mmCIF file of C-alpha atoms in Angstrom:
data_model
loop_
_atom_site.group_PDB
_atom_site.id
_atom_site.type_symbol
_atom_site.label_atom_id
_atom_site.label_comp_id
_atom_site.label_asym_id
_atom_site.label_seq_id
_atom_site.Cartn_x
_atom_site.Cartn_y
_atom_site.Cartn_z
ATOM 1 C CA UNK A 1 7.303 -20.294 -4.110
ATOM 2 C CA UNK A 2 11.065 -20.093 -3.844
ATOM 3 C CA UNK A 3 13.115 -22.768 -2.176
ATOM 4 C CA UNK A 4 14.492 -21.086 0.829
ATOM 5 C CA UNK A 5 17.273 -22.676 2.917
ATOM 6 C CA UNK A 6 16.167 -24.001 6.323
ATOM 7 C CA UNK A 7 16.449 -21.359 9.199
ATOM 8 C CA UNK A 8 19.944 -21.157 10.457
ATOM 9 C CA UNK A 9 20.610 -21.282 14.049
ATOM 10 C CA UNK A 10 21.322 -18.067 16.137
ATOM 11 C CA UNK A 11 19.702 -15.005 17.664
ATOM 12 C CA UNK A 12 20.117 -11.347 17.795
ATOM 13 C CA UNK A 13 19.591 -8.451 15.384
ATOM 14 C CA UNK A 14 22.500 -9.623 13.181
ATOM 15 C CA UNK A 15 21.142 -13.040 12.711
ATOM 16 C CA UNK A 16 17.612 -11.474 11.875
ATOM 17 C CA UNK A 17 19.094 -9.214 9.330
ATOM 18 C CA UNK A 18 21.065 -11.881 7.731
ATOM 19 C CA UNK A 19 17.986 -14.046 7.590
ATOM 20 C CA UNK A 20 15.966 -11.160 5.901
ATOM 21 C CA UNK A 21 18.710 -10.592 3.389
ATOM 22 C CA UNK A 22 18.649 -14.287 2.476
ATOM 23 C CA UNK A 23 15.039 -14.211 1.824
ATOM 24 C CA UNK A 24 15.306 -11.249 -0.621
ATOM 25 C CA UNK A 25 18.180 -12.811 -2.275
ATOM 26 C CA UNK A 26 16.743 -16.254 -2.862
ATOM 27 C CA UNK A 27 13.014 -15.528 -3.299
ATOM 28 C CA UNK A 28 12.882 -13.021 -6.159
ATOM 29 C CA UNK A 29 9.088 -12.923 -6.377
ATOM 30 C CA UNK A 30 8.698 -11.948 -2.697
ATOM 31 C CA UNK A 31 11.650 -9.377 -3.295
ATOM 32 C CA UNK A 32 9.539 -7.734 -5.994
ATOM 33 C CA UNK A 33 6.306 -7.903 -4.126
ATOM 34 C CA UNK A 34 7.896 -6.098 -1.278
ATOM 35 C CA UNK A 35 9.445 -3.457 -3.564
ATOM 36 C CA UNK A 36 6.080 -2.604 -5.155
ATOM 37 C CA UNK A 37 4.289 -2.721 -1.779
ATOM 38 C CA UNK A 38 6.954 -0.240 -0.587
ATOM 39 C CA UNK A 39 5.841 2.149 -3.370
ATOM 40 C CA UNK A 40 2.188 1.623 -2.158
ATOM 41 C CA UNK A 41 3.334 2.541 1.364
ATOM 42 C CA UNK A 42 4.998 5.798 0.378
ATOM 43 C CA UNK A 43 1.936 6.925 -1.535
ATOM 44 C CA UNK A 44 -0.331 5.958 1.562
ATOM 45 C CA UNK A 45 1.775 7.628 4.208
ATOM 46 C CA UNK A 46 2.815 10.933 2.389
ATOM 47 C CA UNK A 47 -0.657 12.354 2.305
ATOM 48 C CA UNK A 48 -1.465 11.540 6.036
ATOM 49 C CA UNK A 49 -0.002 14.877 7.280
ATOM 50 C CA UNK A 50 -1.512 16.762 4.370
ATOM 51 C CA UNK A 51 -5.094 15.821 4.483
ATOM 52 C CA UNK A 52 -6.120 17.380 7.942
ATOM 53 C CA UNK A 53 -4.746 20.770 6.739
ATOM 54 C CA UNK A 54 -6.552 20.392 3.388
ATOM 55 C CA UNK A 55 -9.807 19.455 4.951
ATOM 56 C CA UNK A 56 -9.840 22.317 7.419
ATOM 57 C CA UNK A 57 -7.837 25.203 5.769
ATOM 58 C CA UNK A 58 -8.739 24.663 2.033
ATOM 59 C CA UNK A 59 -12.175 23.134 2.168
ATOM 60 C CA UNK A 60 -13.234 24.688 5.510
ATOM 61 C CA UNK A 61 -14.729 21.403 7.002
ATOM 62 C CA UNK A 62 -15.256 21.058 10.582
ATOM 63 C CA UNK A 63 -13.966 18.135 12.617
ATOM 64 C CA UNK A 64 -17.251 16.267 12.574
ATOM 65 C CA UNK A 65 -17.276 16.376 8.738
ATOM 66 C CA UNK A 66 -13.658 15.281 8.625
ATOM 67 C CA UNK A 67 -14.490 12.399 11.133
ATOM 68 C CA UNK A 68 -17.421 11.185 9.019
ATOM 69 C CA UNK A 69 -15.138 11.014 5.985
ATOM 70 C CA UNK A 70 -12.298 9.364 7.483
ATOM 71 C CA UNK A 71 -13.793 7.511 10.483
ATOM 72 C CA UNK A 72 -16.938 6.407 9.151
ATOM 73 C CA UNK A 73 -16.905 6.156 5.297
ATOM 74 C CA UNK A 74 -13.242 5.248 5.349
ATOM 75 C CA UNK A 75 -13.803 2.275 7.595
ATOM 76 C CA UNK A 76 -16.943 0.932 5.816
ATOM 77 C CA UNK A 77 -14.935 -0.967 3.356
ATOM 78 C CA UNK A 78 -12.920 -2.851 5.987
ATOM 79 C CA UNK A 79 -16.221 -3.610 7.866
ATOM 80 C CA UNK A 80 -18.162 -4.918 5.015
ATOM 81 C CA UNK A 81 -16.014 -5.743 2.128
ATOM 82 C CA UNK A 82 -13.030 -7.663 3.815
ATOM 83 C CA UNK A 83 -15.000 -11.103 3.893
ATOM 84 C CA UNK A 84 -15.872 -10.800 0.147
ATOM 85 C CA UNK A 85 -12.251 -9.628 -0.845
ATOM 86 C CA UNK A 86 -10.870 -12.364 1.279
ATOM 87 C CA UNK A 87 -12.427 -14.955 -0.995
ATOM 88 C CA UNK A 88 -10.976 -13.187 -4.007
ATOM 89 C CA UNK A 89 -7.506 -13.105 -2.526
ATOM 90 C CA UNK A 90 -7.687 -16.829 -2.288
ATOM 91 C CA UNK A 91 -8.420 -17.189 -5.915
ATOM 92 C CA UNK A 92 -6.069 -14.301 -7.288
ATOM 93 C CA UNK A 93 -2.299 -14.181 -7.023
ATOM 94 C CA UNK A 94 -1.073 -11.538 -4.679
ATOM 95 C CA UNK A 95 0.438 -9.598 -7.543
ATOM 96 C CA UNK A 96 -2.819 -9.445 -9.337
ATOM 97 C CA UNK A 97 -4.922 -8.783 -6.257
ATOM 98 C CA UNK A 98 -2.598 -6.108 -4.687
ATOM 99 C CA UNK A 99 -2.136 -4.500 -8.091
ATOM 100 C CA UNK A 100 -5.859 -4.045 -8.643
ATOM 101 C CA UNK A 101 -6.449 -2.520 -5.277
ATOM 102 C CA UNK A 102 -3.639 -0.117 -5.748
ATOM 103 C CA UNK A 103 -5.184 1.210 -8.887
ATOM 104 C CA UNK A 104 -8.309 1.788 -6.944
ATOM 105 C CA UNK A 105 -6.476 3.653 -4.246
ATOM 106 C CA UNK A 106 -4.852 5.963 -6.821
ATOM 107 C CA UNK A 107 -8.432 7.573 -7.170
ATOM 108 C CA UNK A 108 -8.302 8.418 -3.590
ATOM 109 C CA UNK A 109 -5.515 11.249 -3.749
ATOM 110 C CA UNK A 110 -6.675 12.075 -7.241
ATOM 111 C CA UNK A 111 -10.138 13.081 -5.895
ATOM 112 C CA UNK A 112 -8.538 15.124 -3.298
ATOM 113 C CA UNK A 113 -6.359 16.907 -5.970
ATOM 114 C CA UNK A 114 -9.624 17.515 -7.810
ATOM 115 C CA UNK A 115 -11.132 19.063 -4.647
ATOM 116 C CA UNK A 116 -8.207 21.389 -4.526
ATOM 117 C CA UNK A 117 -8.839 22.704 -8.084
ATOM 118 C CA UNK A 118 -12.575 22.753 -7.688
ATOM 119 C CA UNK A 119 -13.290 24.161 -4.320
ATOM 120 C CA UNK A 120 -17.069 24.491 -5.058
ATOM 121 C CA UNK A 121 -17.238 20.632 -5.320
ATOM 122 C CA UNK A 122 -14.558 20.100 -2.779
ATOM 123 C CA UNK A 123 -16.578 18.590 -0.050
ATOM 124 C CA UNK A 124 -18.282 16.120 -2.464
ATOM 125 C CA UNK A 125 -15.101 15.178 -3.779
ATOM 126 C CA UNK A 126 -13.584 14.725 -0.309
ATOM 127 C CA UNK A 127 -16.345 12.448 0.624
ATOM 128 C CA UNK A 128 -15.798 10.559 -2.734
ATOM 129 C CA UNK A 129 -12.073 10.183 -2.032
ATOM 130 C CA UNK A 130 -12.788 8.342 1.200
ATOM 131 C CA UNK A 131 -15.159 5.983 -0.656
ATOM 132 C CA UNK A 132 -12.183 4.874 -2.897
ATOM 133 C CA UNK A 133 -10.133 4.680 0.235
ATOM 134 C CA UNK A 134 -12.643 2.428 1.912
ATOM 135 C CA UNK A 135 -12.730 0.098 -1.166
ATOM 136 C CA UNK A 136 -8.852 0.068 -1.608
ATOM 137 C CA UNK A 137 -7.959 -0.176 2.069
ATOM 138 C CA UNK A 138 -10.185 -3.189 2.584
ATOM 139 C CA UNK A 139 -8.158 -5.120 -0.089
ATOM 140 C CA UNK A 140 -4.873 -3.670 1.103
ATOM 141 C CA UNK A 141 -5.380 -4.876 4.685
ATOM 142 C CA UNK A 142 -6.034 -8.365 3.589
ATOM 143 C CA UNK A 143 -3.002 -8.127 1.290
ATOM 144 C CA UNK A 144 -0.712 -6.745 4.172
ATOM 145 C CA UNK A 145 -1.945 -9.512 6.577
ATOM 146 C CA UNK A 146 -1.923 -12.495 4.303
ATOM 147 C CA UNK A 147 0.364 -11.916 1.043
ATOM 148 C CA UNK A 148 3.846 -12.347 2.613
ATOM 149 C CA UNK A 149 2.715 -15.669 4.163
ATOM 150 C CA UNK A 150 1.540 -16.791 0.769
ATOM 151 C CA UNK A 151 5.103 -16.505 -0.453
ATOM 152 C CA UNK A 152 6.705 -18.072 2.643
ATOM 153 C CA UNK A 153 7.726 -21.769 2.581
ATOM 154 C CA UNK A 154 6.952 -23.837 5.635
ATOM 155 C CA UNK A 155 8.973 -22.749 8.646
ATOM 156 C CA UNK A 156 9.821 -19.277 7.188
ATOM 157 C CA UNK A 157 6.597 -17.442 7.882
ATOM 158 C CA UNK A 158 8.026 -15.408 10.800
ATOM 159 C CA UNK A 159 11.133 -14.319 8.642
ATOM 160 C CA UNK A 160 9.018 -13.255 5.861
ATOM 161 C CA UNK A 161 6.435 -11.356 7.909
ATOM 162 C CA UNK A 162 9.421 -9.860 9.827
ATOM 163 C CA UNK A 163 10.848 -8.427 6.617
ATOM 164 C CA UNK A 164 7.230 -7.176 5.711
ATOM 165 C CA UNK A 165 6.943 -5.260 9.001
ATOM 166 C CA UNK A 166 10.477 -3.948 8.892
ATOM 167 C CA UNK A 167 9.910 -2.279 5.414
ATOM 168 C CA UNK A 168 6.754 -0.746 6.811
ATOM 169 C CA UNK A 169 8.831 0.911 9.506
ATOM 170 C CA UNK A 170 11.357 1.997 6.984
ATOM 171 C CA UNK A 171 8.953 3.838 4.786
ATOM 172 C CA UNK A 172 7.248 5.419 7.762
ATOM 173 C CA UNK A 173 10.530 6.975 8.622
ATOM 174 C CA UNK A 174 10.592 9.331 5.658
ATOM 175 C CA UNK A 175 7.266 9.320 3.593
ATOM 176 C CA UNK A 176 5.271 11.589 5.731
ATOM 177 C CA UNK A 177 8.213 14.055 5.624
ATOM 178 C CA UNK A 178 8.072 13.689 1.792
ATOM 179 C CA UNK A 179 4.385 14.718 1.754
ATOM 180 C CA UNK A 180 5.002 17.694 4.118
ATOM 181 C CA UNK A 181 7.766 19.047 1.812
ATOM 182 C CA UNK A 182 5.684 18.691 -1.188
ATOM 183 C CA UNK A 183 2.942 20.595 0.678
ATOM 184 C CA UNK A 184 5.476 23.291 1.538
ATOM 185 C CA UNK A 185 7.083 23.639 -1.722
ATOM 186 C CA UNK A 186 4.294 22.809 -4.068
ATOM 187 C CA UNK A 187 0.866 22.629 -2.633
ATOM 188 C CA UNK A 188 -2.013 20.455 -1.843
ATOM 189 C CA UNK A 189 -2.685 19.226 -5.530
ATOM 190 C CA UNK A 190 1.061 18.532 -5.932
ATOM 191 C CA UNK A 191 1.264 16.351 -2.826
ATOM 192 C CA UNK A 192 -1.902 14.536 -3.805
ATOM 193 C CA UNK A 193 -0.956 13.909 -7.411
ATOM 194 C CA UNK A 194 2.383 12.521 -6.470
ATOM 195 C CA UNK A 195 0.648 10.157 -4.076
ATOM 196 C CA UNK A 196 -1.712 9.160 -6.909
ATOM 197 C CA UNK A 197 1.406 8.476 -9.207
ATOM 198 C CA UNK A 198 2.903 6.283 -6.606
ATOM 199 C CA UNK A 199 -0.203 4.365 -6.145
ATOM 200 C CA UNK A 200 -0.624 3.888 -9.854
ATOM 201 C CA UNK A 201 2.980 2.985 -10.324
ATOM 202 C CA UNK A 202 2.718 0.244 -7.803
ATOM 203 C CA UNK A 203 -0.540 -1.083 -9.331
ATOM 204 C CA UNK A 204 0.889 -1.111 -12.793
ATOM 205 C CA UNK A 205 4.076 -2.904 -11.627
ATOM 206 C CA UNK A 206 2.279 -5.631 -9.582
ATOM 207 C CA UNK A 207 0.032 -6.273 -12.573
ATOM 208 C CA UNK A 208 3.088 -6.434 -14.944
ATOM 209 C CA UNK A 209 4.905 -8.792 -12.704
ATOM 210 C CA UNK A 210 1.824 -11.040 -12.651
ATOM 211 C CA UNK A 211 1.575 -11.089 -16.380
ATOM 212 C CA UNK A 212 5.343 -11.912 -16.661
ATOM 213 C CA UNK A 213 5.222 -14.752 -14.161
ATOM 214 C CA UNK A 214 1.984 -16.084 -15.766
ATOM 215 C CA UNK A 215 3.614 -16.086 -19.163
ATOM 216 C CA UNK A 216 6.686 -17.866 -17.793
ATOM 217 C CA UNK A 217 4.363 -20.599 -16.407
ATOM 218 C CA UNK A 218 5.315 -19.776 -12.817
ATOM 219 C CA UNK A 219 1.583 -18.797 -12.007
ATOM 220 C CA UNK A 220 -1.445 -20.900 -12.928
#
């Protein structure tokens, strides 16, 4: 963990933004973590407006089938895997843990892209995509809730988590629009493949940072 100066006195938006900037400037590991997590967030959010149209218009699924995939299969990972993954998060560094689950999540939009190319197997691939979604999101949810706090020095937890949430809102302001534009100008497969590429890039960068810091002796 970086040594961050004690919290300065003050209140209001300006003070809050100044505190966030100080965190990024002084804690480079956390800054890189949030940068890579930002890439993950783009990948996740950009396919949200695309999937309902893909399921109903390209695959011809009804709303019950869509609800089973997203609302049942997609939530099983969080319900049943979160306790086991929570143990792993305690033993693995956030860079390594989050990188691994991002690579799992890359298979979620990739299966959807395959379903676009192979409509005869589209329904099976759609359900398979949400199996990978369930596995990956169980880990991402833990990472989202806990990782920023693992970087935070004592007394700085609120500032670190505040930056984490602020960046979530920032990517939510444009990532779904990006997905809609890719759908409009490219198509379903293009939107899904770009999402898969962002997931993969985030995963590779997380793991690369872990290896670099481990080689430097900063990670046990």
